[in-house]
Amino acid sequence: MTYALDQIQLDTIHQVMDSDLIAVGVHCVFLTDMAGNVVMVVDNGKCEHNVFALAALSAANFGATSEIARLVGEEDFSLLFHKGNRENIHFSRAGDNFLVCTIFGNDISLGLVRLKIAEVISKILALVAGKEL
């Protein structure tokens, strides 16, 4: 796993995550690499979660689920979702190197979150490939 992001790419990803996810009601979104290292965190200013622990556990969870996928004959499960009483968490792979982890409440629909995350991932992958938005 090798990746490099310059400051312009990081600033643009931050802006995309803020405008596409936080603006629609997502509490917190963080981008990690597949080893669980936090690349970026964007939140609504009220999020008190330990995103570094969440990032490490998310990467481990995603790795374990990938092995489950292989055991049932799937190449990969590209997303995971956990529903809680107050908050939910959605994990989605962004290419080979990144995970987008999104924490949101019950006041926003899973469908909207999935739609917005797909848009964000498309933009992140374009930026990582060196394209401008």
Short mmCIF file of N, CA and C in Angstrom, two decimals:
data_model
loop_
_atom_site.label_atom_id
_atom_site.label_comp_id
_atom_site.label_asym_id
_atom_site.label_seq_id
_atom_site.Cartn_x
_atom_site.Cartn_y
_atom_site.Cartn_z
N MET A 1 0.85 -1.17 0.00
CA MET A 1 0.00 0.00 0.00
C MET A 1 0.89 1.23 0.00
N THR A 2 0.81 1.97 -1.08
CA THR A 2 1.56 3.21 -1.20
C THR A 2 0.64 4.28 -1.76
N TYR A 3 0.66 5.41 -1.11
CA TYR A 3 -0.11 6.53 -1.62
C TYR A 3 0.55 7.81 -1.15
N ALA A 4 0.29 8.86 -1.87
CA ALA A 4 0.77 10.19 -1.49
C ALA A 4 -0.28 11.20 -1.92
N LEU A 5 -0.61 12.08 -1.00
CA LEU A 5 -1.58 13.14 -1.28
C LEU A 5 -0.92 14.47 -0.98
N ASP A 6 -1.03 15.41 -1.91
CA ASP A 6 -0.45 16.73 -1.63
C ASP A 6 -1.47 17.61 -0.91
N GLN A 7 -1.05 18.79 -0.52
CA GLN A 7 -1.91 19.67 0.27
C GLN A 7 -3.17 20.08 -0.49
N ILE A 8 -3.03 20.29 -1.79
CA ILE A 8 -4.21 20.67 -2.59
C ILE A 8 -5.23 19.53 -2.60
N GLN A 9 -4.74 18.30 -2.77
CA GLN A 9 -5.65 17.15 -2.75
C GLN A 9 -6.32 17.02 -1.37
N LEU A 10 -5.54 17.16 -0.31
CA LEU A 10 -6.10 17.05 1.04
C LEU A 10 -7.14 18.14 1.29
N ASP A 11 -6.84 19.37 0.89
CA ASP A 11 -7.79 20.46 1.07
C ASP A 11 -9.08 20.21 0.29
N THR A 12 -8.94 19.70 -0.91
CA THR A 12 -10.12 19.43 -1.74
C THR A 12 -10.94 18.29 -1.15
N ILE A 13 -10.29 17.24 -0.69
CA ILE A 13 -11.02 16.13 -0.06
C ILE A 13 -11.75 16.63 1.18
N HIS A 14 -11.10 17.47 1.96
CA HIS A 14 -11.76 18.03 3.15
C HIS A 14 -13.01 18.81 2.75
N GLN A 15 -12.88 19.63 1.74
CA GLN A 15 -14.01 20.43 1.26
C GLN A 15 -15.14 19.54 0.76
N VAL A 16 -14.81 18.49 0.02
CA VAL A 16 -15.82 17.57 -0.51
C VAL A 16 -16.54 16.85 0.63
N MET A 17 -15.79 16.35 1.59
CA MET A 17 -16.41 15.64 2.72
C MET A 17 -17.31 16.58 3.52
N ASP A 18 -16.88 17.82 3.67
CA ASP A 18 -17.67 18.79 4.43
C ASP A 18 -18.95 19.16 3.68
N SER A 19 -18.84 19.48 2.42
CA SER A 19 -20.01 19.96 1.66
C SER A 19 -20.96 18.83 1.28
N ASP A 20 -20.44 17.63 1.04
CA ASP A 20 -21.29 16.53 0.58
C ASP A 20 -21.84 15.68 1.74
N LEU A 21 -21.18 15.66 2.88
CA LEU A 21 -21.63 14.78 3.96
C LEU A 21 -22.02 15.56 5.22
N ILE A 22 -21.14 16.39 5.74
CA ILE A 22 -21.45 17.12 6.98
C ILE A 22 -22.63 18.06 6.74
N ALA A 23 -22.68 18.68 5.57
CA ALA A 23 -23.75 19.64 5.27
C ALA A 23 -25.13 18.99 5.20
N VAL A 24 -25.21 17.67 4.94
CA VAL A 24 -26.51 17.01 4.87
C VAL A 24 -26.90 16.37 6.20
N GLY A 25 -26.05 16.50 7.23
CA GLY A 25 -26.42 16.01 8.55
C GLY A 25 -25.56 14.89 9.11
N VAL A 26 -24.54 14.45 8.38
CA VAL A 26 -23.61 13.45 8.91
C VAL A 26 -22.86 14.06 10.09
N HIS A 27 -22.67 13.28 11.16
CA HIS A 27 -21.98 13.79 12.35
C HIS A 27 -20.46 13.86 12.15
N CYS A 28 -19.91 12.82 11.55
CA CYS A 28 -18.45 12.74 11.43
C CYS A 28 -18.10 11.82 10.26
N VAL A 29 -17.10 12.18 9.53
CA VAL A 29 -16.60 11.31 8.46
C VAL A 29 -15.08 11.34 8.54
N PHE A 30 -14.48 10.14 8.42
CA PHE A 30 -13.02 10.11 8.40
C PHE A 30 -12.52 9.18 7.32
N LEU A 31 -11.42 9.59 6.74
CA LEU A 31 -10.75 8.84 5.69
C LEU A 31 -9.54 8.17 6.31
N THR A 32 -9.44 6.86 6.14
CA THR A 32 -8.29 6.13 6.67
C THR A 32 -7.65 5.34 5.54
N ASP A 33 -6.41 4.94 5.76
CA ASP A 33 -5.85 3.97 4.82
C ASP A 33 -6.25 2.57 5.30
N MET A 34 -5.92 1.56 4.54
CA MET A 34 -6.37 0.21 4.86
C MET A 34 -5.65 -0.37 6.08
N ALA A 35 -4.60 0.31 6.56
CA ALA A 35 -3.92 -0.11 7.78
C ALA A 35 -4.53 0.55 9.01
N GLY A 36 -5.49 1.44 8.83
CA GLY A 36 -6.16 2.09 9.95
C GLY A 36 -5.55 3.42 10.35
N ASN A 37 -4.67 3.96 9.54
CA ASN A 37 -4.09 5.27 9.81
C ASN A 37 -5.05 6.36 9.35
N VAL A 38 -5.33 7.31 10.21
CA VAL A 38 -6.26 8.39 9.87
C VAL A 38 -5.58 9.34 8.88
N VAL A 39 -6.23 9.58 7.78
CA VAL A 39 -5.75 10.54 6.79
C VAL A 39 -6.41 11.89 7.02
N MET A 40 -7.73 11.85 7.35
CA MET A 40 -8.46 13.10 7.52
C MET A 40 -9.73 12.86 8.33
N VAL A 41 -10.09 13.82 9.14
CA VAL A 41 -11.33 13.80 9.90
C VAL A 41 -12.08 15.10 9.64
N VAL A 42 -13.36 14.99 9.35
CA VAL A 42 -14.23 16.16 9.21
C VAL A 42 -15.46 15.87 10.05
N ASP A 43 -15.85 16.80 10.91
CA ASP A 43 -17.04 16.58 11.72
C ASP A 43 -17.86 17.85 11.86
N ASN A 44 -18.97 17.71 12.55
CA ASN A 44 -19.90 18.84 12.72
C ASN A 44 -19.56 19.70 13.93
N GLY A 45 -18.43 19.45 14.56
CA GLY A 45 -18.00 20.20 15.73
C GLY A 45 -18.53 19.66 17.04
N LYS A 46 -19.37 18.63 16.97
CA LYS A 46 -19.96 18.04 18.17
C LYS A 46 -19.53 16.59 18.38
N CYS A 47 -18.72 16.08 17.51
CA CYS A 47 -18.33 14.67 17.55
C CYS A 47 -17.20 14.49 18.57
N GLU A 48 -17.42 13.60 19.52
CA GLU A 48 -16.42 13.35 20.56
C GLU A 48 -15.85 11.94 20.50
N HIS A 49 -16.03 11.27 19.39
CA HIS A 49 -15.55 9.90 19.25
C HIS A 49 -14.02 9.88 19.10
N ASN A 50 -13.42 8.81 19.56
CA ASN A 50 -12.00 8.60 19.37
C ASN A 50 -11.80 8.03 17.96
N VAL A 51 -11.59 8.91 16.99
CA VAL A 51 -11.53 8.46 15.60
C VAL A 51 -10.27 7.64 15.32
N PHE A 52 -9.23 7.81 16.12
CA PHE A 52 -8.02 7.02 15.88
C PHE A 52 -8.27 5.55 16.24
N ALA A 53 -8.94 5.31 17.35
CA ALA A 53 -9.31 3.94 17.72
C ALA A 53 -10.33 3.39 16.72
N LEU A 54 -11.31 4.23 16.35
CA LEU A 54 -12.31 3.79 15.38
C LEU A 54 -11.66 3.45 14.03
N ALA A 55 -10.70 4.22 13.61
CA ALA A 55 -10.03 3.96 12.34
C ALA A 55 -9.30 2.62 12.36
N ALA A 56 -8.58 2.36 13.44
CA ALA A 56 -7.85 1.09 13.55
C ALA A 56 -8.82 -0.09 13.57
N LEU A 57 -9.89 0.04 14.37
CA LEU A 57 -10.86 -1.04 14.44
C LEU A 57 -11.63 -1.19 13.13
N SER A 58 -11.90 -0.09 12.47
CA SER A 58 -12.60 -0.14 11.19
C SER A 58 -11.79 -0.89 10.15
N ALA A 59 -10.51 -0.61 10.09
CA ALA A 59 -9.65 -1.30 9.13
C ALA A 59 -9.58 -2.79 9.45
N ALA A 60 -9.49 -3.12 10.74
CA ALA A 60 -9.46 -4.54 11.13
C ALA A 60 -10.78 -5.21 10.80
N ASN A 61 -11.89 -4.52 11.08
CA ASN A 61 -13.22 -5.03 10.77
C ASN A 61 -13.36 -5.27 9.27
N PHE A 62 -12.90 -4.32 8.49
CA PHE A 62 -13.01 -4.45 7.05
C PHE A 62 -12.15 -5.61 6.54
N GLY A 63 -10.97 -5.77 7.13
CA GLY A 63 -10.12 -6.89 6.74
C GLY A 63 -10.76 -8.23 7.06
N ALA A 64 -11.35 -8.33 8.25
CA ALA A 64 -12.01 -9.58 8.64
C ALA A 64 -13.20 -9.87 7.72
N THR A 65 -13.94 -8.84 7.39
CA THR A 65 -15.11 -9.01 6.52
C THR A 65 -14.68 -9.39 5.11
N SER A 66 -13.56 -8.89 4.67
CA SER A 66 -13.05 -9.27 3.36
C SER A 66 -12.75 -10.77 3.31
N GLU A 67 -12.21 -11.30 4.42
CA GLU A 67 -11.95 -12.75 4.47
C GLU A 67 -13.26 -13.53 4.48
N ILE A 68 -14.27 -13.03 5.18
CA ILE A 68 -15.59 -13.67 5.16
C ILE A 68 -16.13 -13.68 3.73
N ALA A 69 -15.97 -12.58 3.03
CA ALA A 69 -16.43 -12.51 1.64
C ALA A 69 -15.77 -13.59 0.80
N ARG A 70 -14.49 -13.74 0.98
CA ARG A 70 -13.77 -14.75 0.19
C ARG A 70 -14.26 -16.16 0.54
N LEU A 71 -14.58 -16.40 1.81
CA LEU A 71 -15.06 -17.72 2.23
C LEU A 71 -16.41 -18.06 1.61
N VAL A 72 -17.21 -17.06 1.30
CA VAL A 72 -18.50 -17.33 0.67
C VAL A 72 -18.46 -17.11 -0.84
N GLY A 73 -17.25 -16.98 -1.37
CA GLY A 73 -17.10 -16.91 -2.81
C GLY A 73 -17.20 -15.52 -3.42
N GLU A 74 -17.23 -14.50 -2.58
CA GLU A 74 -17.24 -13.14 -3.10
C GLU A 74 -15.82 -12.61 -3.12
N GLU A 75 -15.55 -11.75 -4.08
CA GLU A 75 -14.23 -11.14 -4.13
C GLU A 75 -14.03 -10.19 -2.96
N ASP A 76 -15.10 -9.47 -2.61
CA ASP A 76 -15.00 -8.47 -1.57
C ASP A 76 -16.40 -7.98 -1.22
N PHE A 77 -16.60 -7.51 -0.01
CA PHE A 77 -17.77 -6.72 0.33
C PHE A 77 -17.27 -5.28 0.38
N SER A 78 -17.82 -4.44 -0.45
CA SER A 78 -17.25 -3.10 -0.58
C SER A 78 -17.74 -2.12 0.48
N LEU A 79 -18.78 -2.52 1.27
CA LEU A 79 -19.24 -1.64 2.33
C LEU A 79 -19.77 -2.44 3.50
N LEU A 80 -19.77 -1.80 4.65
CA LEU A 80 -20.32 -2.36 5.88
C LEU A 80 -21.19 -1.30 6.52
N PHE A 81 -22.19 -1.76 7.26
CA PHE A 81 -23.08 -0.83 7.93
C PHE A 81 -23.46 -1.42 9.29
N HIS A 82 -23.38 -0.61 10.34
CA HIS A 82 -23.79 -1.01 11.68
C HIS A 82 -24.79 0.01 12.18
N LYS A 83 -25.96 -0.49 12.61
CA LYS A 83 -27.01 0.39 13.10
C LYS A 83 -27.03 0.39 14.61
N GLY A 84 -27.04 1.59 15.20
CA GLY A 84 -27.12 1.72 16.64
C GLY A 84 -28.42 2.39 17.05
N ASN A 85 -28.62 2.57 18.34
CA ASN A 85 -29.82 3.26 18.82
C ASN A 85 -29.76 4.76 18.57
N ARG A 86 -28.57 5.36 18.76
CA ARG A 86 -28.41 6.79 18.58
C ARG A 86 -27.64 7.13 17.31
N GLU A 87 -26.64 6.33 16.98
CA GLU A 87 -25.80 6.61 15.83
C GLU A 87 -25.55 5.33 15.04
N ASN A 88 -25.24 5.53 13.80
CA ASN A 88 -24.93 4.43 12.88
C ASN A 88 -23.57 4.71 12.27
N ILE A 89 -22.94 3.64 11.81
CA ILE A 89 -21.65 3.83 11.14
C ILE A 89 -21.64 3.04 9.84
N HIS A 90 -21.14 3.69 8.82
CA HIS A 90 -21.08 3.12 7.48
C HIS A 90 -19.62 3.15 7.05
N PHE A 91 -19.12 2.02 6.57
CA PHE A 91 -17.74 1.91 6.09
C PHE A 91 -17.80 1.59 4.61
N SER A 92 -17.00 2.27 3.84
CA SER A 92 -16.97 1.97 2.42
C SER A 92 -15.54 2.07 1.90
N ARG A 93 -15.17 1.09 1.10
CA ARG A 93 -13.83 1.10 0.50
C ARG A 93 -13.78 2.19 -0.57
N ALA A 94 -12.68 2.91 -0.62
CA ALA A 94 -12.44 3.90 -1.67
C ALA A 94 -11.18 3.48 -2.41
N GLY A 95 -11.36 2.72 -3.47
CA GLY A 95 -10.22 2.19 -4.21
C GLY A 95 -9.52 1.12 -3.41
N ASP A 96 -8.25 0.91 -3.70
CA ASP A 96 -7.48 -0.13 -3.02
C ASP A 96 -6.88 0.35 -1.71
N ASN A 97 -6.77 1.66 -1.52
CA ASN A 97 -5.98 2.18 -0.40
C ASN A 97 -6.74 2.81 0.75
N PHE A 98 -8.02 3.14 0.57
CA PHE A 98 -8.70 3.95 1.58
C PHE A 98 -10.05 3.38 2.00
N LEU A 99 -10.45 3.77 3.21
CA LEU A 99 -11.79 3.53 3.72
C LEU A 99 -12.40 4.89 4.06
N VAL A 100 -13.69 5.05 3.76
CA VAL A 100 -14.44 6.21 4.21
C VAL A 100 -15.39 5.71 5.28
N CYS A 101 -15.23 6.23 6.50
CA CYS A 101 -16.05 5.82 7.63
C CYS A 101 -16.94 7.01 8.01
N THR A 102 -18.24 6.76 8.06
CA THR A 102 -19.21 7.83 8.26
C THR A 102 -20.09 7.52 9.44
N ILE A 103 -20.20 8.44 10.38
CA ILE A 103 -21.07 8.29 11.55
C ILE A 103 -22.22 9.27 11.41
N PHE A 104 -23.43 8.75 11.56
CA PHE A 104 -24.61 9.60 11.38
C PHE A 104 -25.73 9.13 12.29
N GLY A 105 -26.67 10.03 12.55
CA GLY A 105 -27.79 9.73 13.43
C GLY A 105 -28.97 9.16 12.66
N ASN A 106 -30.06 8.94 13.38
CA ASN A 106 -31.26 8.37 12.77
C ASN A 106 -32.10 9.42 12.05
N ASP A 107 -31.67 10.67 12.09
CA ASP A 107 -32.40 11.73 11.41
C ASP A 107 -32.04 11.86 9.93
N ILE A 108 -31.14 11.03 9.45
CA ILE A 108 -30.74 11.04 8.04
C ILE A 108 -30.86 9.60 7.52
N SER A 109 -31.38 9.45 6.33
CA SER A 109 -31.64 8.10 5.82
C SER A 109 -30.36 7.44 5.33
N LEU A 110 -30.33 6.12 5.48
CA LEU A 110 -29.19 5.35 4.99
C LEU A 110 -29.05 5.53 3.49
N GLY A 111 -30.16 5.61 2.77
CA GLY A 111 -30.10 5.78 1.32
C GLY A 111 -29.39 7.06 0.91
N LEU A 112 -29.71 8.15 1.61
CA LEU A 112 -29.04 9.41 1.30
C LEU A 112 -27.56 9.33 1.64
N VAL A 113 -27.25 8.73 2.78
CA VAL A 113 -25.84 8.59 3.17
C VAL A 113 -25.09 7.77 2.12
N ARG A 114 -25.66 6.66 1.70
CA ARG A 114 -24.99 5.82 0.69
C ARG A 114 -24.79 6.57 -0.61
N LEU A 115 -25.81 7.33 -1.04
CA LEU A 115 -25.70 8.11 -2.27
C LEU A 115 -24.58 9.14 -2.15
N LYS A 116 -24.56 9.85 -1.05
CA LYS A 116 -23.55 10.90 -0.86
C LYS A 116 -22.15 10.30 -0.73
N ILE A 117 -22.03 9.18 -0.04
CA ILE A 117 -20.72 8.54 0.10
C ILE A 117 -20.21 8.08 -1.27
N ALA A 118 -21.09 7.54 -2.10
CA ALA A 118 -20.67 7.12 -3.45
C ALA A 118 -20.15 8.32 -4.24
N GLU A 119 -20.80 9.45 -4.10
CA GLU A 119 -20.33 10.66 -4.79
C GLU A 119 -18.98 11.11 -4.24
N VAL A 120 -18.84 11.08 -2.92
CA VAL A 120 -17.57 11.48 -2.29
C VAL A 120 -16.43 10.56 -2.73
N ILE A 121 -16.69 9.27 -2.73
CA ILE A 121 -15.65 8.32 -3.13
C ILE A 121 -15.24 8.55 -4.58
N SER A 122 -16.21 8.78 -5.44
CA SER A 122 -15.89 9.06 -6.84
C SER A 122 -14.98 10.28 -6.96
N LYS A 123 -15.26 11.30 -6.18
CA LYS A 123 -14.44 12.51 -6.21
C LYS A 123 -13.05 12.25 -5.62
N ILE A 124 -12.99 11.49 -4.52
CA ILE A 124 -11.69 11.18 -3.92
C ILE A 124 -10.83 10.39 -4.90
N LEU A 125 -11.42 9.39 -5.54
CA LEU A 125 -10.64 8.59 -6.48
C LEU A 125 -10.17 9.42 -7.67
N ALA A 126 -10.99 10.36 -8.11
CA ALA A 126 -10.57 11.24 -9.20
C ALA A 126 -9.38 12.10 -8.76
N LEU A 127 -9.47 12.63 -7.54
CA LEU A 127 -8.37 13.46 -7.02
C LEU A 127 -7.09 12.65 -6.86
N VAL A 128 -7.21 11.44 -6.33
CA VAL A 128 -6.03 10.59 -6.13
C VAL A 128 -5.40 10.25 -7.48
N ALA A 129 -6.23 10.12 -8.51
CA ALA A 129 -5.73 9.83 -9.86
C ALA A 129 -5.14 11.07 -10.53
N GLY A 130 -5.20 12.21 -9.84
CA GLY A 130 -4.60 13.43 -10.38
C GLY A 130 -5.53 14.29 -11.19
N LYS A 131 -6.83 13.96 -11.16
CA LYS A 131 -7.80 14.76 -11.91
C LYS A 131 -8.29 15.92 -11.05
N GLU A 132 -8.70 16.98 -11.70
CA GLU A 132 -9.28 18.12 -10.98
C GLU A 132 -10.78 17.96 -10.93
N LEU A 133 -11.41 18.47 -9.89
CA LEU A 133 -12.88 18.40 -9.78
C LEU A 133 -13.50 19.58 -10.45
#
